[in-house]
Short mmCIF file of C-alpha atoms and ligand atoms in Angstrom, two decimals:
data_model
loop_
_atom_site.label_atom_id
_atom_site.label_comp_id
_atom_site.label_asym_id
_atom_site.label_seq_id
_atom_site.Cartn_x
_atom_site.Cartn_y
_atom_site.Cartn_z
CA MET A 1 0.00 0.00 0.00
CA THR A 2 2.70 2.51 1.09
CA LYS A 3 4.56 1.85 -2.21
CA ARG A 4 1.40 2.82 -4.19
CA ILE A 5 0.92 6.01 -2.17
CA LEU A 6 4.60 6.87 -2.53
CA GLY A 7 4.36 6.40 -6.30
CA ILE A 8 1.32 8.67 -6.47
CA ILE A 9 3.08 11.35 -4.41
CA ILE A 10 6.17 11.24 -6.65
CA ALA A 11 4.02 11.40 -9.81
CA LEU A 12 2.09 14.34 -8.37
CA PHE A 13 5.32 16.12 -7.44
CA LEU A 14 6.71 15.69 -11.01
CA VAL A 15 3.48 16.97 -12.58
CA LEU A 16 3.50 20.03 -10.31
CA GLN A 17 7.18 20.68 -11.09
CA ALA A 18 6.55 20.48 -14.85
CA ALA A 19 3.58 22.82 -14.50
CA ALA A 20 5.69 25.28 -12.49
CA PHE A 21 8.45 25.13 -15.11
CA ALA A 22 5.96 25.68 -17.94
CA ALA A 23 4.48 28.65 -16.07
CA GLU A 24 7.94 30.19 -15.64
CA THR A 25 9.12 29.84 -19.23
CA PRO A 26 7.05 32.21 -21.36
CA ALA A 27 5.61 30.56 -24.47
CA LYS A 28 7.57 31.49 -27.59
CA PRO A 29 5.88 34.24 -29.65
CA HIS A 30 4.30 33.25 -32.97
CA VAL A 31 5.91 35.35 -35.71
CA VAL A 32 4.76 35.20 -39.32
CA ILE A 33 7.37 35.88 -42.01
CA LEU A 34 5.93 37.39 -45.20
CA ALA A 35 8.48 37.19 -48.03
CA THR A 36 8.47 39.60 -50.96
CA GLY A 37 11.91 38.95 -52.57
CA GLY A 38 15.06 41.10 -52.68
CA THR A 39 18.72 40.40 -52.01
CA ILE A 40 17.87 38.67 -48.75
CA ALA A 41 16.37 36.00 -51.03
CA GLY A 42 19.18 36.39 -53.56
CA ALA A 43 21.94 34.06 -54.73
CA GLY A 44 25.33 34.61 -56.38
CA VAL A 45 27.61 32.25 -58.32
CA THR A 46 30.48 32.39 -55.79
CA SER A 47 30.90 33.28 -52.12
CA THR A 48 32.50 36.58 -53.09
CA THR A 49 29.71 37.64 -55.46
CA THR A 50 28.25 40.70 -53.73
CA VAL A 51 27.33 42.49 -56.96
CA GLY A 52 25.92 40.84 -60.08
CA TYR A 53 23.98 38.20 -58.11
CA THR A 54 20.31 37.35 -58.72
CA ALA A 55 17.81 38.81 -56.26
CA ALA A 56 14.51 37.16 -55.34
CA VAL A 57 15.21 33.46 -55.98
CA THR A 58 15.11 31.81 -52.50
CA PRO A 59 11.58 30.90 -51.34
CA VAL A 60 10.36 31.74 -47.83
CA ASP A 61 10.56 28.16 -46.52
CA LYS A 62 14.26 28.02 -47.49
CA LEU A 63 14.91 31.45 -45.94
CA ILE A 64 13.51 30.03 -42.70
CA ALA A 65 15.34 26.67 -43.01
CA ASN A 66 18.64 28.53 -43.61
CA VAL A 67 18.38 30.08 -40.11
CA PRO A 68 17.55 27.15 -37.79
CA GLU A 69 18.15 29.43 -34.80
CA LEU A 70 14.81 31.10 -35.52
CA ALA A 71 13.05 28.14 -33.90
CA LYS A 72 14.80 28.93 -30.60
CA VAL A 73 13.25 32.40 -30.31
CA ALA A 74 9.81 32.05 -31.92
CA THR A 75 7.26 29.76 -33.45
CA ILE A 76 7.59 30.62 -37.13
CA SER A 77 5.23 30.39 -40.10
CA GLY A 78 6.03 31.74 -43.55
CA GLU A 79 4.09 33.00 -46.57
CA GLN A 80 5.33 34.06 -50.02
CA VAL A 81 3.53 37.31 -50.89
CA SER A 82 5.70 38.04 -53.97
CA GLN A 83 9.14 37.17 -55.31
CA ILE A 84 10.58 40.36 -56.82
CA ALA A 85 13.58 42.64 -56.68
CA SER A 86 12.07 45.58 -54.85
CA GLU A 87 12.85 48.20 -57.53
CA SER A 88 9.84 46.52 -59.17
CA MET A 89 7.54 46.86 -56.15
CA THR A 90 3.95 47.75 -57.12
CA MET A 91 0.98 49.42 -55.43
CA GLU A 92 -0.97 46.18 -55.93
CA ILE A 93 1.59 44.25 -53.86
CA TRP A 94 1.52 46.99 -51.20
CA LEU A 95 -2.25 46.70 -50.88
CA LYS A 96 -2.10 42.88 -50.80
CA LEU A 97 0.66 42.99 -48.17
CA ALA A 98 -1.13 45.56 -45.98
CA LYS A 99 -4.40 43.60 -46.03
CA ARG A 100 -2.58 40.35 -45.17
CA VAL A 101 -0.65 41.99 -42.30
CA ASN A 102 -3.88 43.38 -40.84
CA GLN A 103 -5.59 40.00 -41.19
CA LEU A 104 -2.73 38.21 -39.42
CA LEU A 105 -2.31 40.75 -36.60
CA ALA A 106 -6.04 40.61 -35.87
CA ARG A 107 -5.52 36.97 -34.83
CA ASP A 108 -4.86 36.30 -31.12
CA ASP A 109 -2.35 33.57 -32.02
CA VAL A 110 -0.05 35.93 -34.00
CA ASN A 111 2.35 38.14 -31.99
CA GLY A 112 4.17 39.95 -34.80
CA VAL A 113 5.06 40.01 -38.48
CA VAL A 114 8.42 40.16 -40.28
CA ILE A 115 8.52 41.19 -43.94
CA THR A 116 11.59 40.20 -45.96
CA HIS A 117 12.07 42.74 -48.73
CA GLY A 118 14.57 44.20 -51.20
CA THR A 119 16.47 47.19 -49.86
CA ASP A 120 15.79 49.51 -52.83
CA THR A 121 12.20 50.37 -51.86
CA LEU A 122 12.19 48.88 -48.36
CA GLU A 123 11.79 52.34 -46.75
CA GLU A 124 8.75 53.03 -48.92
CA THR A 125 6.92 49.83 -48.07
CA ALA A 126 7.78 50.40 -44.40
CA TYR A 127 6.34 53.93 -44.41
CA PHE A 128 3.23 52.84 -46.32
CA LEU A 129 2.58 50.11 -43.72
CA ASN A 130 3.34 52.57 -40.91
CA LEU A 131 0.29 54.54 -42.13
CA VAL A 132 -2.15 51.66 -42.80
CA VAL A 133 -1.42 48.82 -40.33
CA LYS A 134 -4.31 48.68 -37.80
CA SER A 135 -2.51 47.01 -34.91
CA ASP A 136 0.08 47.95 -32.30
CA LYS A 137 1.76 44.55 -32.62
CA PRO A 138 5.31 44.78 -34.07
CA VAL A 139 5.81 44.79 -37.85
CA VAL A 140 9.47 44.59 -38.91
CA LEU A 141 10.85 45.01 -42.43
CA VAL A 142 14.22 43.42 -43.11
CA GLY A 143 16.52 42.99 -46.09
CA SER A 144 20.18 42.46 -46.75
CA MET A 145 22.94 44.05 -48.82
CA ARG A 146 24.66 40.72 -49.59
CA PRO A 147 22.98 37.60 -50.99
CA GLY A 148 22.70 34.52 -48.78
CA THR A 149 25.46 32.79 -50.78
CA ALA A 150 28.06 35.47 -49.96
CA MET A 151 30.82 35.33 -47.36
CA SER A 152 29.65 37.31 -44.29
CA ALA A 153 26.11 37.47 -45.64
CA ASP A 154 24.14 39.97 -43.52
CA GLY A 155 20.70 38.48 -44.20
CA PRO A 156 20.60 35.59 -41.70
CA LEU A 157 21.48 37.70 -38.65
CA ASN A 158 19.20 40.52 -39.84
CA LEU A 159 16.35 37.99 -40.13
CA TYR A 160 17.10 36.38 -36.77
CA ARG A 161 17.05 39.75 -34.99
CA SER A 162 13.94 40.88 -36.86
CA VAL A 163 12.08 37.82 -35.59
CA ILE A 164 13.20 38.56 -32.02
CA LEU A 165 12.04 42.18 -32.44
CA ALA A 166 8.68 41.14 -33.93
CA GLY A 167 8.07 38.93 -30.89
CA ALA A 168 9.30 41.43 -28.29
CA ARG A 169 6.69 42.93 -25.97
CA GLU A 170 8.68 46.18 -25.69
CA ALA A 171 8.39 46.64 -29.48
CA ALA A 172 4.59 46.98 -29.35
CA GLY A 173 3.01 50.36 -30.08
CA LYS A 174 6.16 51.90 -31.59
CA GLY A 175 5.13 51.80 -35.26
CA VAL A 176 6.63 49.83 -38.13
CA PHE A 177 10.37 49.12 -37.91
CA VAL A 178 13.26 48.58 -40.31
CA MET A 179 15.82 46.22 -38.73
CA MET A 180 19.16 46.24 -40.57
CA ASN A 181 22.79 45.90 -39.48
CA ASP A 182 22.09 45.67 -35.70
CA THR A 183 20.02 48.89 -35.82
CA ILE A 184 16.29 49.48 -35.23
CA HIS A 185 14.92 52.33 -37.36
CA GLY A 186 11.47 53.89 -37.42
CA ALA A 187 9.66 53.64 -40.76
CA ARG A 188 9.06 57.38 -41.13
CA ASP A 189 12.66 58.57 -40.91
CA VAL A 190 14.81 55.71 -42.23
CA THR A 191 16.29 55.86 -45.74
CA LYS A 192 18.83 53.97 -47.85
CA THR A 193 21.93 56.19 -48.07
CA ILE A 194 24.68 54.04 -49.65
CA THR A 195 24.32 51.97 -52.81
CA ASP A 196 26.39 48.95 -51.75
CA ARG A 197 27.29 48.71 -48.06
CA VAL A 198 25.68 46.91 -45.09
CA ASP A 199 25.48 50.17 -43.07
CA THR A 200 23.36 51.84 -45.76
CA PHE A 201 20.17 52.43 -43.74
CA ARG A 202 20.29 55.63 -41.70
CA SER A 203 17.71 57.94 -40.08
CA PRO A 204 19.62 61.13 -40.96
CA GLU A 205 17.36 63.71 -39.30
CA VAL A 206 16.57 62.14 -35.92
CA GLY A 207 18.58 58.92 -35.61
CA ALA A 208 17.61 55.30 -35.04
CA LEU A 209 15.08 54.22 -32.40
CA GLY A 210 17.40 51.61 -30.89
CA VAL A 211 19.98 48.89 -31.43
CA PHE A 212 20.52 45.19 -30.85
CA THR A 213 23.03 43.97 -28.30
CA GLY A 214 23.33 40.21 -28.66
CA ASP A 215 19.79 38.85 -28.78
CA ARG A 216 18.32 41.87 -27.03
CA PRO A 217 16.66 44.93 -28.64
CA VAL A 218 17.43 48.16 -26.75
CA PHE A 219 15.24 51.22 -27.42
CA TYR A 220 16.50 54.80 -26.83
CA ARG A 221 13.75 56.84 -28.46
CA GLN A 222 10.22 56.58 -29.80
CA ALA A 223 8.56 58.01 -32.92
CA LEU A 224 6.24 60.93 -32.06
CA ARG A 225 4.46 61.33 -35.40
CA LYS A 226 1.17 59.37 -35.67
CA HIS A 227 1.23 55.84 -37.04
CA THR A 228 -0.61 52.47 -37.21
CA VAL A 229 -3.63 52.46 -34.87
CA ASP A 230 -3.59 56.29 -34.64
CA SER A 231 -3.55 56.74 -38.41
CA GLU A 232 -6.66 58.00 -40.23
CA PHE A 233 -5.85 56.00 -43.37
CA ASP A 234 -7.45 52.66 -44.15
CA VAL A 235 -6.81 50.38 -47.14
CA THR A 236 -9.71 47.98 -46.45
CA GLY A 237 -11.88 49.07 -49.36
CA LEU A 238 -9.03 50.20 -51.65
CA ALA A 239 -8.24 48.34 -54.89
CA THR A 240 -5.81 50.97 -56.18
CA LEU A 241 -4.05 54.14 -55.01
CA PRO A 242 -4.29 57.59 -56.67
CA ARG A 243 -1.47 58.25 -59.13
CA VAL A 244 1.26 60.50 -57.72
CA ASP A 245 4.49 61.18 -59.65
CA ILE A 246 7.79 62.61 -58.42
CA VAL A 247 9.63 65.14 -60.56
CA TYR A 248 13.32 65.80 -59.90
CA HIS A 249 14.58 69.37 -60.20
CA TYR A 250 18.01 70.35 -61.63
CA ALA A 251 19.73 73.36 -63.17
CA GLY A 252 18.08 74.27 -66.50
CA ASN A 253 14.85 72.39 -65.76
CA GLN A 254 11.91 73.82 -67.76
CA GLY A 255 9.12 71.81 -66.12
CA THR A 256 8.97 69.18 -68.87
CA MET A 257 8.42 66.28 -66.46
CA ILE A 258 5.62 68.18 -64.68
CA ASP A 259 3.80 68.40 -68.01
CA ALA A 260 4.46 64.70 -68.52
CA ALA A 261 3.01 63.81 -65.10
CA VAL A 262 -0.11 65.88 -65.84
CA ALA A 263 -0.49 64.19 -69.23
CA ALA A 264 -0.12 60.77 -67.53
CA GLY A 265 -3.09 61.55 -65.27
CA ALA A 266 -1.30 62.27 -62.00
CA LYS A 267 -3.62 63.40 -59.20
CA GLY A 268 -0.63 64.62 -57.22
CA ILE A 269 2.93 65.69 -57.96
CA VAL A 270 5.86 65.65 -55.54
CA HIS A 271 8.49 68.17 -56.59
CA ALA A 272 11.98 67.05 -55.47
CA GLY A 273 13.31 70.58 -55.43
CA THR A 274 16.81 71.92 -54.92
CA GLY A 275 17.73 73.18 -51.44
CA ASN A 276 14.72 74.00 -49.29
CA GLY A 277 12.29 72.67 -51.89
CA SER A 278 12.90 75.43 -54.47
CA ILE A 279 10.95 75.62 -57.74
CA ALA A 280 12.64 77.43 -60.67
CA LYS A 281 10.91 80.35 -62.39
CA ALA A 282 11.03 78.37 -65.66
CA GLU A 283 8.93 75.62 -64.04
CA TYR A 284 6.05 77.85 -63.01
CA PRO A 285 4.05 77.69 -66.27
CA ALA A 286 3.94 73.90 -65.94
CA VAL A 287 3.26 74.07 -62.20
CA GLU A 288 0.41 76.57 -62.61
CA ASN A 289 -1.11 74.43 -65.35
CA ALA A 290 -1.06 71.43 -63.00
CA LEU A 291 -2.64 73.43 -60.15
CA LYS A 292 -5.35 74.70 -62.51
CA GLN A 293 -6.30 71.06 -63.17
CA GLY A 294 -6.77 70.41 -59.44
CA ILE A 295 -3.49 68.50 -59.06
CA ILE A 296 -1.96 68.77 -55.58
CA VAL A 297 1.70 69.83 -55.64
CA VAL A 298 3.93 68.91 -52.66
CA ARG A 299 7.30 70.62 -52.27
CA SER A 300 9.96 68.16 -51.09
CA SER A 301 13.71 68.29 -51.63
CA ARG A 302 16.37 66.28 -53.45
CA VAL A 303 18.78 67.15 -50.62
CA GLY A 304 17.88 64.10 -48.54
CA SER A 305 17.24 65.55 -45.09
CA GLY A 306 15.97 68.70 -43.36
CA ILE A 307 12.58 70.40 -43.09
CA ILE A 308 10.86 72.02 -46.09
CA ALA A 309 9.60 75.24 -44.49
CA ARG A 310 6.14 76.40 -45.57
CA ASN A 311 6.30 79.76 -47.42
CA GLY A 312 10.11 79.56 -47.38
CA GLU A 313 11.43 79.15 -50.94
CA ALA A 314 7.93 79.45 -52.48
CA ASP A 315 4.67 81.27 -51.71
CA ASP A 316 2.73 78.19 -50.61
CA ASP A 317 -0.25 80.23 -49.45
CA LYS A 318 -0.55 81.97 -52.85
CA TYR A 319 -0.17 78.83 -55.02
CA GLY A 320 -1.70 76.24 -52.67
CA PHE A 321 1.48 74.14 -52.45
CA VAL A 322 1.93 71.64 -49.62
CA ALA A 323 5.29 71.65 -47.81
CA ALA A 324 6.60 68.10 -47.19
CA ASP A 325 7.96 68.82 -43.68
CA SER A 326 10.94 66.42 -43.37
CA LEU A 327 9.66 63.66 -45.67
CA ASN A 328 11.95 62.83 -48.60
CA PRO A 329 10.28 62.72 -52.06
CA GLN A 330 9.58 58.98 -52.09
CA LYS A 331 7.89 59.15 -48.68
CA ALA A 332 6.05 62.39 -49.43
CA ARG A 333 4.58 60.55 -52.45
CA ILE A 334 3.23 57.78 -50.17
CA LEU A 335 1.58 60.20 -47.76
CA LEU A 336 0.14 62.22 -50.66
CA MET A 337 -1.31 59.06 -52.29
CA LEU A 338 -3.06 58.13 -49.03
CA ALA A 339 -4.13 61.74 -48.39
CA LEU A 340 -5.79 61.81 -51.83
CA THR A 341 -7.91 58.80 -50.85
CA LYS A 342 -9.50 61.13 -48.26
CA THR A 343 -9.40 64.70 -49.63
CA ASN A 344 -8.25 67.05 -52.40
CA ASP A 345 -8.02 70.05 -50.09
CA ALA A 346 -4.43 71.39 -49.92
CA LYS A 347 -4.88 72.84 -46.42
CA GLU A 348 -6.18 69.52 -45.09
CA ILE A 349 -3.31 67.70 -46.79
CA GLN A 350 -0.83 70.14 -45.23
CA ARG A 351 -2.27 69.17 -41.83
CA MET A 352 -1.57 65.53 -42.68
CA PHE A 353 2.06 66.33 -43.54
CA TRP A 354 2.41 67.91 -40.12
CA THR A 355 0.77 64.92 -38.44
CA TYR A 356 2.46 61.86 -39.96
N1 DAS B 1 17.59 45.06 -56.21
C1 DAS B 1 17.62 45.20 -54.79
C2 DAS B 1 16.20 45.05 -54.24
O1 DAS B 1 15.59 44.02 -54.45
C3 DAS B 1 18.45 44.19 -54.09
C4 DAS B 1 18.40 44.39 -52.60
O2 DAS B 1 17.51 43.86 -51.94
O3 DAS B 1 19.23 45.13 -52.13
O4 DAS B 1 15.75 45.98 -53.59
#
């Protein structure tokens, strides 16, 4: 009899110990990896091929299998949303991606999303999602500057850290991130600054939000401009986005590309001006023709950082221009596209450029 009771006591003790252990060790977060292509999914002929490789060839299940350490930090599932070099990113893929992210993050069993992406337009997709994701769960965009076949490839560690970040409680509510080269950037301010080096992503105006030390994300600042759940933009019912073109200014420019954008049916034009968003006298006939047709003109700058001051280098009040604040041309275009889904009023759009 005593043996039976002893056995029951030992069994009970082991069950309680296992339950206590399970309670102590937090369950691993469930992170979904949405793959779109890029160098992070690229392959070269030799281990020293860091230019002249083929982007967007490795499928998402292989990206995951190539980093077995992912399974230590999260429960992973993967989906292939597209397989492109990101210079070919389209508005259709953006809308598909945004809707899928919102669907996934609405599920209780999904803690965060990582999006693998080419570096060329990574900052654009990140900013677009920063304005349309309807969740405060982490969304992390990640790429690489070297293909997976290269010596010292940067993709695997970038992916590993992105998964940790997407599953980290302290990453919630901070907007969409870009995680590259040990650094955590906010979607609004990050940009690609160097054509061919792993330290290419910078947030020139305000700096990164944080860094990785080992397996740990460390935050030092937080984005103040509105994003995600505080954004007024919603892609749910959208099948397309209004056409907005960017025109680049340079010495001798006569406004030819403004005329071309108007002829192509642009609803908005972002002018990548010189200096503080300057527009040349010779451009004004084309600009005034665009304004007359109800096209919204946003003054940004080709300079790459700094604020475009309203009524600084142009009479914004007189012409009805919108000043881009500190958004570079490619990001100003994204905000203008979304703004045009809500209004065509320049004053209201200016408010949006001072909000996001
Ligand atoms: N062509 C580039 C792209 O897909 C490769 C990269 O990811 O850097 O954006």
